XYZ file of C-alpha atoms in Angstrom:
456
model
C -49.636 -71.802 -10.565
C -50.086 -71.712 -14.238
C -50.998 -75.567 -14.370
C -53.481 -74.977 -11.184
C -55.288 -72.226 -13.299
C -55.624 -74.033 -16.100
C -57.280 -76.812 -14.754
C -59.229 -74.716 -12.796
C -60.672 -72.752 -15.950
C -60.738 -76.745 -17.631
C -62.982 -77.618 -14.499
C -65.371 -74.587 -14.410
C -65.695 -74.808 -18.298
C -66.966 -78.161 -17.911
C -68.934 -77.687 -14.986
C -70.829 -74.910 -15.988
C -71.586 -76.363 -19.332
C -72.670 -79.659 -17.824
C -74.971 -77.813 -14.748
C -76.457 -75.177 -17.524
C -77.580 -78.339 -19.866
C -78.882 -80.424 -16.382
C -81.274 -77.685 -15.061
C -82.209 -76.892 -19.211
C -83.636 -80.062 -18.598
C -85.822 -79.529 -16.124
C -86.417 -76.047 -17.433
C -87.509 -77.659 -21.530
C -90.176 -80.406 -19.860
C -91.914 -77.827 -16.742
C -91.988 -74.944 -20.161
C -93.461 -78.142 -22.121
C -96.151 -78.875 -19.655
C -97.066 -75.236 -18.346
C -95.268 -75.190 -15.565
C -93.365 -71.402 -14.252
C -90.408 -71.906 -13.690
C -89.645 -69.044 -11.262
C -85.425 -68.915 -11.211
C -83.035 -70.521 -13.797
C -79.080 -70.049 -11.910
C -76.067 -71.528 -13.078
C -74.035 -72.149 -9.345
C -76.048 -71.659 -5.882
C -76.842 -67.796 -4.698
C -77.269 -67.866 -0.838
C -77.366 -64.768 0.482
C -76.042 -62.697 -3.183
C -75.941 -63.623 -6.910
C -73.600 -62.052 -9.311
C -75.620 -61.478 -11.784
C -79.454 -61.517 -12.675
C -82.109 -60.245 -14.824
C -86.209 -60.894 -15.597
C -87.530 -60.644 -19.056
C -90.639 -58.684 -19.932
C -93.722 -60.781 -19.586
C -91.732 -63.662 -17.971
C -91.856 -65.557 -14.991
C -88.735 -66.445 -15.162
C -85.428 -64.978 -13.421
C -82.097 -65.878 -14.257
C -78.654 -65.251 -12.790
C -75.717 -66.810 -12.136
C -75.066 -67.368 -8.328
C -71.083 -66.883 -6.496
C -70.961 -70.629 -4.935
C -70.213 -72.679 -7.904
C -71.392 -76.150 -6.398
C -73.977 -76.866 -8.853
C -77.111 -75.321 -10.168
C -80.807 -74.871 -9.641
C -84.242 -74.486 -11.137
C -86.573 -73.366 -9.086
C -89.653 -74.795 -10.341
C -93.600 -73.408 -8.784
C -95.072 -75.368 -6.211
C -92.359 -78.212 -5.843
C -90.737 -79.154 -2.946
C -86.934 -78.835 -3.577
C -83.588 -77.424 -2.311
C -85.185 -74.107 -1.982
C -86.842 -75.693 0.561
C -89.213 -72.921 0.183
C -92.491 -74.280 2.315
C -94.495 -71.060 2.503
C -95.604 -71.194 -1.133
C -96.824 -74.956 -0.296
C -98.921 -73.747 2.239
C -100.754 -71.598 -0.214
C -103.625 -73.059 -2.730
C -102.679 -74.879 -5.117
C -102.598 -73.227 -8.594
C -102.741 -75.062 -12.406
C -99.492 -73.860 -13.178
C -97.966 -74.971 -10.452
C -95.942 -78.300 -10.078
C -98.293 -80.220 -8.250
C -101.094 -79.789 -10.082
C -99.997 -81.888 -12.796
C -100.647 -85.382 -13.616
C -97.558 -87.707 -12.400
C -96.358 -88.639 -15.843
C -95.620 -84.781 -16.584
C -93.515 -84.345 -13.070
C -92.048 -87.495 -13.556
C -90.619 -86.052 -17.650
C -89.627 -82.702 -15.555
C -87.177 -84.702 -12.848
C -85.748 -86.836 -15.370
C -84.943 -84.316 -18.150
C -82.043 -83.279 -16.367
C -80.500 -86.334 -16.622
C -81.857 -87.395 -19.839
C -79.940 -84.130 -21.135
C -76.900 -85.036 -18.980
C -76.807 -88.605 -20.883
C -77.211 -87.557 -24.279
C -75.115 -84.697 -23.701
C -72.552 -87.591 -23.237
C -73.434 -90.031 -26.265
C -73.059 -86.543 -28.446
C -69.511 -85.728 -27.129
C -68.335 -89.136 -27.482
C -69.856 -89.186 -31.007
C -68.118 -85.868 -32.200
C -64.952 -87.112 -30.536
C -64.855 -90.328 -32.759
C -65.971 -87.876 -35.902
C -63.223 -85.332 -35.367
C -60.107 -87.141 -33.605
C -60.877 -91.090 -34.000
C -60.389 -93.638 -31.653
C -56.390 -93.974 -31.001
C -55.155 -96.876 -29.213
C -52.291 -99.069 -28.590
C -53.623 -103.095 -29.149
C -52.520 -104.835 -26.046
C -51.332 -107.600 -27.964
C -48.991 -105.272 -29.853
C -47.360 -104.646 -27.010
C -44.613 -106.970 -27.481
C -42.065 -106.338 -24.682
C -44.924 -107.627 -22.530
C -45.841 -106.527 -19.204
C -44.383 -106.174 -15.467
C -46.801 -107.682 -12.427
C -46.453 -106.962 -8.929
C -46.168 -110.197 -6.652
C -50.054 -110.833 -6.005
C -50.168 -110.664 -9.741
C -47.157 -113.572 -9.997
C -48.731 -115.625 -7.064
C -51.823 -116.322 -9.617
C -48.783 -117.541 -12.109
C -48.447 -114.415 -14.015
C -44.530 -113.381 -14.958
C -42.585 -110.437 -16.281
C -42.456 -109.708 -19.835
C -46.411 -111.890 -20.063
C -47.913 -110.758 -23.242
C -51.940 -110.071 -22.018
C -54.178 -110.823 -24.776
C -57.826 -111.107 -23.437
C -60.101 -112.862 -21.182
C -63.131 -115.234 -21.538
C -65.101 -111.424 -21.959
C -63.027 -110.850 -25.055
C -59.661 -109.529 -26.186
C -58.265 -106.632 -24.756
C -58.405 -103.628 -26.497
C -56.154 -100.955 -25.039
C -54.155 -100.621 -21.566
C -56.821 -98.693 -19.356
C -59.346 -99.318 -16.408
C -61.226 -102.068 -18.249
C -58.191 -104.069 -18.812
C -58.034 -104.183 -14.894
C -62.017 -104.551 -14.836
C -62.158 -107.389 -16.741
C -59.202 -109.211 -15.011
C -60.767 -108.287 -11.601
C -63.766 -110.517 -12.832
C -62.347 -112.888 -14.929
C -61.884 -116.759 -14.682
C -59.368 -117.330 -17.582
C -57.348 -114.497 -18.775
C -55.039 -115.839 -22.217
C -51.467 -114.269 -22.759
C -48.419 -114.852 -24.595
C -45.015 -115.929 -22.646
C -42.086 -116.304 -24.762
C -43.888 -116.541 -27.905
C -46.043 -119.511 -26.732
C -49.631 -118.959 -26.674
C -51.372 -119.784 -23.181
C -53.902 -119.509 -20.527
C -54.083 -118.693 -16.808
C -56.605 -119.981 -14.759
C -58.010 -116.478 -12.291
C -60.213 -116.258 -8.963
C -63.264 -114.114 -10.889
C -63.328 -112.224 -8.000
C -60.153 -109.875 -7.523
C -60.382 -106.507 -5.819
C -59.507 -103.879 -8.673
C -59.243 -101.019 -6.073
C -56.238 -103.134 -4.763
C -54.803 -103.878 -8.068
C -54.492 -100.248 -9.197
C -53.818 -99.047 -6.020
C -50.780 -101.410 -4.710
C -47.496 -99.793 -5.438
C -46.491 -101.601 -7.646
C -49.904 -101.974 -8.723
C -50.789 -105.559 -10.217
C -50.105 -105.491 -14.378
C -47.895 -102.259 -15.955
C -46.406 -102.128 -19.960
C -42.984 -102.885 -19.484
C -40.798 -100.257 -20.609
C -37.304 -100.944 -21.439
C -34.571 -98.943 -19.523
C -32.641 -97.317 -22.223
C -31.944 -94.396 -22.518
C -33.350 -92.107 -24.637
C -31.883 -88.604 -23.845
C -29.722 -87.339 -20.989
C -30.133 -83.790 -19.407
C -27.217 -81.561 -19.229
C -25.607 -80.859 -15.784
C -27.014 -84.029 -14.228
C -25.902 -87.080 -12.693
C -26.203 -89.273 -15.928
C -24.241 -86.739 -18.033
C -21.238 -86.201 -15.611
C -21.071 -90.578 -15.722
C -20.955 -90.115 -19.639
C -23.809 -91.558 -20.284
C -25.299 -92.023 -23.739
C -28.515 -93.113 -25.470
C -28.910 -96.167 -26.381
C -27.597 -97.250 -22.842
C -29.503 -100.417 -20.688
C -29.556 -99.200 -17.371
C -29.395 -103.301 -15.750
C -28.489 -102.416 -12.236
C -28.585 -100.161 -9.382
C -27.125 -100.476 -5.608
C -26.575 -103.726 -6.460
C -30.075 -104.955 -7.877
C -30.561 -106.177 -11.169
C -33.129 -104.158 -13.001
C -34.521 -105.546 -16.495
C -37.129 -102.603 -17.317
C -37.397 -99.020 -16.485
C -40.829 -100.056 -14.307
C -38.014 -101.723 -11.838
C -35.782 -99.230 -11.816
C -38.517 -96.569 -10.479
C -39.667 -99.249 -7.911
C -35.925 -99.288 -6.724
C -35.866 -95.286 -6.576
C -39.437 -95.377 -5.103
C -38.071 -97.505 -2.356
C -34.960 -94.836 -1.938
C -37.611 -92.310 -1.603
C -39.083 -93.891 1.613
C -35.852 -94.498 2.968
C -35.181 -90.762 2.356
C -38.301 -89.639 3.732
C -36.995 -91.013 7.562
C -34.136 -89.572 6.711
C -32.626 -87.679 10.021
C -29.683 -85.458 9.171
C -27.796 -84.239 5.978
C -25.184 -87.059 6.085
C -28.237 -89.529 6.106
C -29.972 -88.240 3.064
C -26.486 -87.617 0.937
C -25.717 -92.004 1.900
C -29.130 -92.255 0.446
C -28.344 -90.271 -2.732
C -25.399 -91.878 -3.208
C -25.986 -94.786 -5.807
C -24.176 -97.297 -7.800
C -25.701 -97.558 -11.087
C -24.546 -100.438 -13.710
C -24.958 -99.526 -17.070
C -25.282 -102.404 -20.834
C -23.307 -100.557 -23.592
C -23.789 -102.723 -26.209
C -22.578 -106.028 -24.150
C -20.151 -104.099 -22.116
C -21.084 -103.113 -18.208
C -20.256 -100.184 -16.872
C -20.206 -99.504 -13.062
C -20.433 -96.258 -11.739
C -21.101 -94.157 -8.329
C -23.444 -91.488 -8.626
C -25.418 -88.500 -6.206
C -28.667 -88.562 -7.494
C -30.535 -85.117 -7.023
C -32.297 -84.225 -3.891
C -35.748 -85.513 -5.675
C -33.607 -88.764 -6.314
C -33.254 -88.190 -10.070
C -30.322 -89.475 -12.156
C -30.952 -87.145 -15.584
C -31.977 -89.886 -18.633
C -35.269 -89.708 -20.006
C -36.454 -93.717 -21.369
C -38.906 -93.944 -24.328
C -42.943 -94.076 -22.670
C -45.366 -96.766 -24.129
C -46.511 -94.258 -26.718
C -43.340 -93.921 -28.589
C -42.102 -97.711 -28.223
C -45.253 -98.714 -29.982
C -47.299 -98.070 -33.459
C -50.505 -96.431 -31.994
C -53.593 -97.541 -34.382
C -56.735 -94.848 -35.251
C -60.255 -95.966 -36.545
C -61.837 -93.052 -38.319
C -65.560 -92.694 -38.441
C -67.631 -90.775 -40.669
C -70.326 -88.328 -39.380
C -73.353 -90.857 -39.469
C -71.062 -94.231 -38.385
C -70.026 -91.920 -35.599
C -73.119 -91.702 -33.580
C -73.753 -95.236 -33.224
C -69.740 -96.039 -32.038
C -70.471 -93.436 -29.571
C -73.652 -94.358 -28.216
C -71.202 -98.366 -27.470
C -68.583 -96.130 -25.954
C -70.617 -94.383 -23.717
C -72.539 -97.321 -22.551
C -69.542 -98.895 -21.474
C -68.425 -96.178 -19.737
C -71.611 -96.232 -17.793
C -70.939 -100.350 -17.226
C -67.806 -99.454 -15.914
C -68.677 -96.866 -13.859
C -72.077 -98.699 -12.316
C -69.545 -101.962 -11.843
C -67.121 -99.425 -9.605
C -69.735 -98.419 -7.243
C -69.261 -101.757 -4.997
C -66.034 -100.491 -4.200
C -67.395 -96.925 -2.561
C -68.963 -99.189 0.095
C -65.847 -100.619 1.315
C -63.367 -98.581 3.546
C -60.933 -98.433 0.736
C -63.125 -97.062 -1.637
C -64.582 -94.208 1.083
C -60.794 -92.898 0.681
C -60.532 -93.306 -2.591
C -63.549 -90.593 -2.920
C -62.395 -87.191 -4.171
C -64.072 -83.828 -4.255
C -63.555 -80.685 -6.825
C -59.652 -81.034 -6.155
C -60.112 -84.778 -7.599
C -62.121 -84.019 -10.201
C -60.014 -81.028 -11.089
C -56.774 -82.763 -11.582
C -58.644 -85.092 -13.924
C -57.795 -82.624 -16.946
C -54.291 -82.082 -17.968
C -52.639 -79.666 -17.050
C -52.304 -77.913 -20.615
C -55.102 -76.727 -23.030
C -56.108 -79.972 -24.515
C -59.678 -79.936 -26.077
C -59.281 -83.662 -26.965
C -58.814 -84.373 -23.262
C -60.986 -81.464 -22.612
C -64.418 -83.073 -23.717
C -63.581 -86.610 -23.160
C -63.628 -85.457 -19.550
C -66.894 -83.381 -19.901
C -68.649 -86.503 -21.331
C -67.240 -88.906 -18.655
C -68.679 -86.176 -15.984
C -72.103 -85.751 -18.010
C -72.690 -89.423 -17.155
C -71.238 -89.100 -13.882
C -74.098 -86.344 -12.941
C -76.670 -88.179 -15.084
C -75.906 -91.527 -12.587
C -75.863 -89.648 -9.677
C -78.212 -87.492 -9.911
C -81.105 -90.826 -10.485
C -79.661 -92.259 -7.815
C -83.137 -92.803 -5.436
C -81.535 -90.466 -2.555
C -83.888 -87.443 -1.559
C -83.268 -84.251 -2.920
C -81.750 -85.561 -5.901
C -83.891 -85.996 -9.245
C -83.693 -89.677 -8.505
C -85.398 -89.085 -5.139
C -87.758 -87.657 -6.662
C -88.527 -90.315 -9.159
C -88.637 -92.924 -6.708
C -91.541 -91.169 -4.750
C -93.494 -90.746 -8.211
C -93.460 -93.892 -8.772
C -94.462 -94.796 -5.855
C -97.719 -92.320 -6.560
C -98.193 -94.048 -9.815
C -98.515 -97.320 -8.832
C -100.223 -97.130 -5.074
C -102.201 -94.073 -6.838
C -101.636 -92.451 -3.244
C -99.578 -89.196 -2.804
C -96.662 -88.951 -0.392
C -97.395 -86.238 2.401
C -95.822 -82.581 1.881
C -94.656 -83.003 5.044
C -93.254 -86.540 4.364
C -91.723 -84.897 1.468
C -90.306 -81.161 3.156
C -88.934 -84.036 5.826
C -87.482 -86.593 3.403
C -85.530 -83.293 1.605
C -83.843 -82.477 4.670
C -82.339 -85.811 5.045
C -81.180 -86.139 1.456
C -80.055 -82.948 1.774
C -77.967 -83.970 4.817
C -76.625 -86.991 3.071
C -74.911 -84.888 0.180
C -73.164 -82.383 2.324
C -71.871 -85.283 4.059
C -70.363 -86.861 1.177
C -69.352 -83.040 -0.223
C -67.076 -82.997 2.710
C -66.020 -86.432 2.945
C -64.854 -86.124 -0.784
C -63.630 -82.516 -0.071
C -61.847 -84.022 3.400
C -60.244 -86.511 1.146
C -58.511 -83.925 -1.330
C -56.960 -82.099 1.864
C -55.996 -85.376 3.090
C -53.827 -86.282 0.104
C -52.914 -82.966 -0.320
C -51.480 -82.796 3.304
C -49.907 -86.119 2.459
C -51.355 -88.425 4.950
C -53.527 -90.601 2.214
């Protein structure tokens, strides 16, 4: 409960910061031009709000609604979520909206998501200023890595040393890594010390390479043990770190990545597991154990979750991590590259949301929430802020009605056929957008249940 809460304050934190800085957008550029802005909310209010007030000689009412889906500024005589059409049907006043020349609306719908992309650059920037850029080289990692078997059919083996692709060389083990594989014609690795190069497709599905189990390239960890827990199944066979777990139920293991794909394959037998005496055969295991050139055999009963009580040594300890420090001014220009190719990666991504894979792969707040970690971590804290800031700033210009983007798109269209799209066109065009985003909400939202349920 404690680690739901937390990520749950991480979530709104970020959230409310993000929405409050997206409308303030909108809000800065109709003030700019003259336009009233007649309510400023932080989360929707139908029906209530739990909190609001007016200033004196202000047109202006602010709150902060109880449905915390988003935000709003409700901005005079435009045709928006509010989908308020009785103040359209009224004359037309010089403060309002649509009274002003396109080039001023077109500033006020894209300020939200000029704000929601420099919001991002800035974060990024004060992360490199304050905590560096920590990574793990690739090539360092010198026990290599562990592929699945579409990964060996293209000629890749175990214990592979990746170094880079025609793009470049790799810089740390994360999502471009697979990126650039995905699209990649040569990819150049290490194997047994010998330098050497594998010829690729260019066209590989990365949704299927990170979501196989295995999935297609992993570090390879070594299984030995690091610590044993007391009362367990690995302290009652006496064993010690320092240990090379090489074998269990009579498969040879040669990293700790195969020796969870052997216990994940345990755990599906368990899951069809009928009676008592069928889940206690499955817990019963044989485990072989390297004690400095000696094997051990033993017969264990792993725990109900399948655990055997020995902790290995992750990626982060094995290896040297490396940190480039920037100073304040070198900082901004680092973080303007980093979040630029965060926004590459993210625009390359989209071709998968149009495939049936990628429709399930959509998640909603429950997603997004269990994106932050699940401890107080301000590192993690605004690296995920930023990567939602450009999230909302590339959704949000996406050319869908009744999103800012939507609204672009039919500016532009008044700026260069000089004619203006109907209120009605406009009222109807609203509705539809409008449509289209609850849909997705509760696809995304259906999705979470889904995999919370267990059937995705």
């Amino acid at each position: 409960m404690e680690i739901f809460l937390i990520r749950v304050l991480q979530f709104m934190l970020a959230i409310s910061i993000l929405v409050l800085l997206h409308e303030g957008g909108h809000f800065f550029f109709a003030k700019l031009f003259g336009i009233r802005v007649e309510k400023f909310y932080l989360f929707f209010d139908p029906w209530f709000h739990l909190f609001e007030f007016k200033p004196k000689k202000s047109h202006t009412t602010y709150g902060i609604g109880w449905l915390p889906l988003g935000g709003y500024c409700k901005i005079s005589g435009m045709i928006d979520e509010s989908f308020d059409t009785e103040q359209m049907k009224k004359p037309a006043q010089p403060w309002e909206f649509r009274t002003k020349p396109a080039w001023q609306r077109l500033l006020v719908m894209v300020g939200g998501v000029l704000v929601n992309f420099l919001l991002a650059l800035f974060i990024y920037s004060m992360i490199l200023f304050h905590w560096g850029d920590t990574y793990i080289p690739v090539r360092n990692m010198t026990h290599g890595m562990v592929f699945n078997s579409d990964a060996k059919a293209l000629g890749f083996k175990d214990g592979d040393i990746l170094i880079g692709t025609e793009k470049g060389e790799f810089k740390d083990f994360n999502a471009d890594l697979y990126r650039d594989l995905s699209e990649a014609r040569r990819v150049d690795i290490v194997r047994q010390g010998k330098a050497m190069s594998l010829s690729l497709p260019g066209d590989l599905n990365m949704l299927d390479m990170l979501q196989k189990q295995p999935s297609f390239v992993r570090p390879l960890i070594p299984a030995e043990v690091d610590s044993v827990l007391p009362g367990t199944a690995a302290a009652r066979m006496g064993m010690r770190r320092g240990d090379m777990v090489v074998g269990i139920n009579g498969v040879k293991v040669g990293s700790w990545n195969a020796f969870t794909d052997e216990i994940g394959r345990l755990s599906d037998v368990l899951a069809v597991a009928k009676t008592p005496a069928d889940s206690m055969k499955v817990r019963r295991a044989t485990l072989v154990i390297d004690r400095g050139g000696r094997l051990d055999t033993s017969s264990v009963v792993l725990s109900a979750d399948l655990k055997v009580g020995f902790t290995v040594k992750m990626t982060s300890a094995i290896y040297q991590p490396v940190t480039k420090r920037y100073g304040f001014w070198e900082s901004f220009p680092a973080g303007v590259v980093y979040g630029v190719d965060v926004l590459k990666g993210y625009v390359s991504d989209m071709k998968y949301v149009f495939t049936a894979d990628g429709a399930k792969s959509l998640g909603g707040f429950g997603a997004i929430g269990s994106l932050f970690p699940p401890t107080w971590d301000w590192y993690m804290f605004w690296k995920m802020t930023a990567f939602l800031s450009i999230i909302l700033a590339f959704m949000n210009i996406l050319p869908i009605p009744a999103l800012d983007g939507g609204h672009v798109l039919f500016l532009l269209y008044e700026m260069i056929t000089r004619r203006k799209p109907s209120e009605n066109f406009m009222i109807r065009a609203e509705y539809v957008g409008f449509a289209i985003l609850i849909l997705l909400m509760l696809v995304a939202n259906l999705n979470d249940i889904l995999r919370w349920l267990g059937y995705m």
